[in-house]
Amino acid sequence: MGLFLGIIGIGIGFVLGACLGFYFFVYSDPEIEALKDTVVRPISELQLTSLQDLKSELPLWLKNPDYDRVDWLNNFVFNMWPYLDKAICAAVRRIAEPIVADYIGRGHKPIESITFETLSLGTLPPTFQGMKVYDTNENQLVVESAIKWAGNPNIVIAVKIWSLRIKIQLVDLQVFAIPRMTFKPLVPVFPCFSNVTVSLMEKPHVDFGLKIQGGDVMSIPGLYRLAQDIIKKEVAKLYLWPQTLEIPILDSSLCIVKKPVGVLHVKVVEAAKLMKMDILGLSDPYVKLKLSGEMLPSKKTTIKKKTLNPVWNETFKLLVKDPQAQTLQVNVYDWDKVGSHDRLGMQMVPLKLLTPNKTMNLTLDLLKNTNIVDPHKKQQRGQIMMEMTYAPFKEDNDVLSGPLTPVNKDNDMGPASRTPGGAGVLLVTIQGAEDVEGEHHNNPYAMVIFRGEKKKTKIIKRTRDPKWNEEFQFMLEEPPIHDRIHVKIMSRRTRMSFFYSTESLGHVDINLGDVVNNGRINNKFHLIDSRNGLVHVELRWRET
């Protein structure tokens, strides 16, 4: 009985106490202290303990002066986020579908399908904490940024296992990562790069909620920490530098400029029974050789006077970029002193018929053209005998490339890394120049001089930082290990003038021994006789 009365007393006391507390809270009028303004202090005045608490929240541009503030980018992303959300989700679906199909096709039989039932990144955009752009000398743009995202995405994935459909929902996603994005190669087709390569520079921080069939599985003791560790480990294994994720943007056939992969050696031996084009019943024949898809001038033999059975025994070398698709175009002409030269006949040889490093002897029947319905095609135009050998290049060794480094007067780039061999081609690409300035005009062009042969780029008007990106080729019988190449930057007045029509803006001599030994160098060289001028040159030795 006493216990029962005690419980009743406690209940009555609790009710009365609550009523009295509510009365004094509402109707009492105590003296309330005036609200004080928040004290704002510079970071430099904070105590060490306070600074340590804020360290994880500080933006990267504040901790590292190499990173720039990008408030403008955050404002842009904030306003564009509703449209970026749809575009990114569509791209994720397009990229993920073949990956998932390949995963299921590898023998993961219990999983029948994985599909996105709902895919939305929510209304909260990511925030860029800072951004850094690297100078690499290569045909690419490298950007590194710190990204924080505390979003409210709605991502529902439907997984079908043994005819059982399971819904997995990802919610409350938080990500902090430092990705390095490489846009390469840069091409003259919008959006001006064909691929994006992404690498994570640090292990990412990932936090999220996971629901399966509507139940919060992260509330299970121990599962939350286990899932976080597994996700971080797997993401780091796949994309932590030097691992990369490559995202294609443009069709490679539309934008990528193909590099030479070998040399075609052609020996024009002789021809027989050519057509008579002169009044006296003879011709003055010569041969022109050209590979399909090339803009370079054709190779020409000498002219053999007054003969229908010329003998040349002349050898030529042509650079090959696609041995499976290119063809050698052979045209035989009759030389005339006045007017155009008459074509005696032609023929085409697909390079895919050749076996690498094996000489093929060919006897070709000359045709009028490649039109199969031409009634004059069957007319006898003679034959031409040739020898052809396709010699592919050895593997590249792209060792020396990167940002600007100090270069001494002899341009000594380092020790030799391989032993030079036989014949090959020297590829010289003049990328551009910086801070070149003339006294009277600034219309720069570059001139490349090697073994007495001169080649030059186009003129770019009124600039101190021209960009040419023009390649020149020098076919050699032996490695130029003891040679130098002379690069000169000139300026030419574009209007008629007899005074100061041309002007030198600087020059440099580059040793080719390191190019031969290393296969390639890509650097910026200080120009002699120039105040601050630099020239960006890529040199490549391709050996057969």
GROMACS .gro file of C-alpha atoms in nm, residues 65 178 198 224 265 336 376 383:
model
    8
   65PRO     CA    1   4.968   2.907  -5.244
  178ILE     CA    2   4.179   1.578  -5.500
  198VAL     CA    3   4.146   1.130  -6.410
  224TYR     CA    4   2.928   0.124  -4.126
  265HIS     CA    5   6.173   0.197  -9.895
  336ASP     CA    6   5.730   1.840 -12.165
  376HIS     CA    7   4.019   0.305 -12.234
  383GLN     CA    8   5.481  -0.196 -11.709
   0.00000   0.00000   0.00000
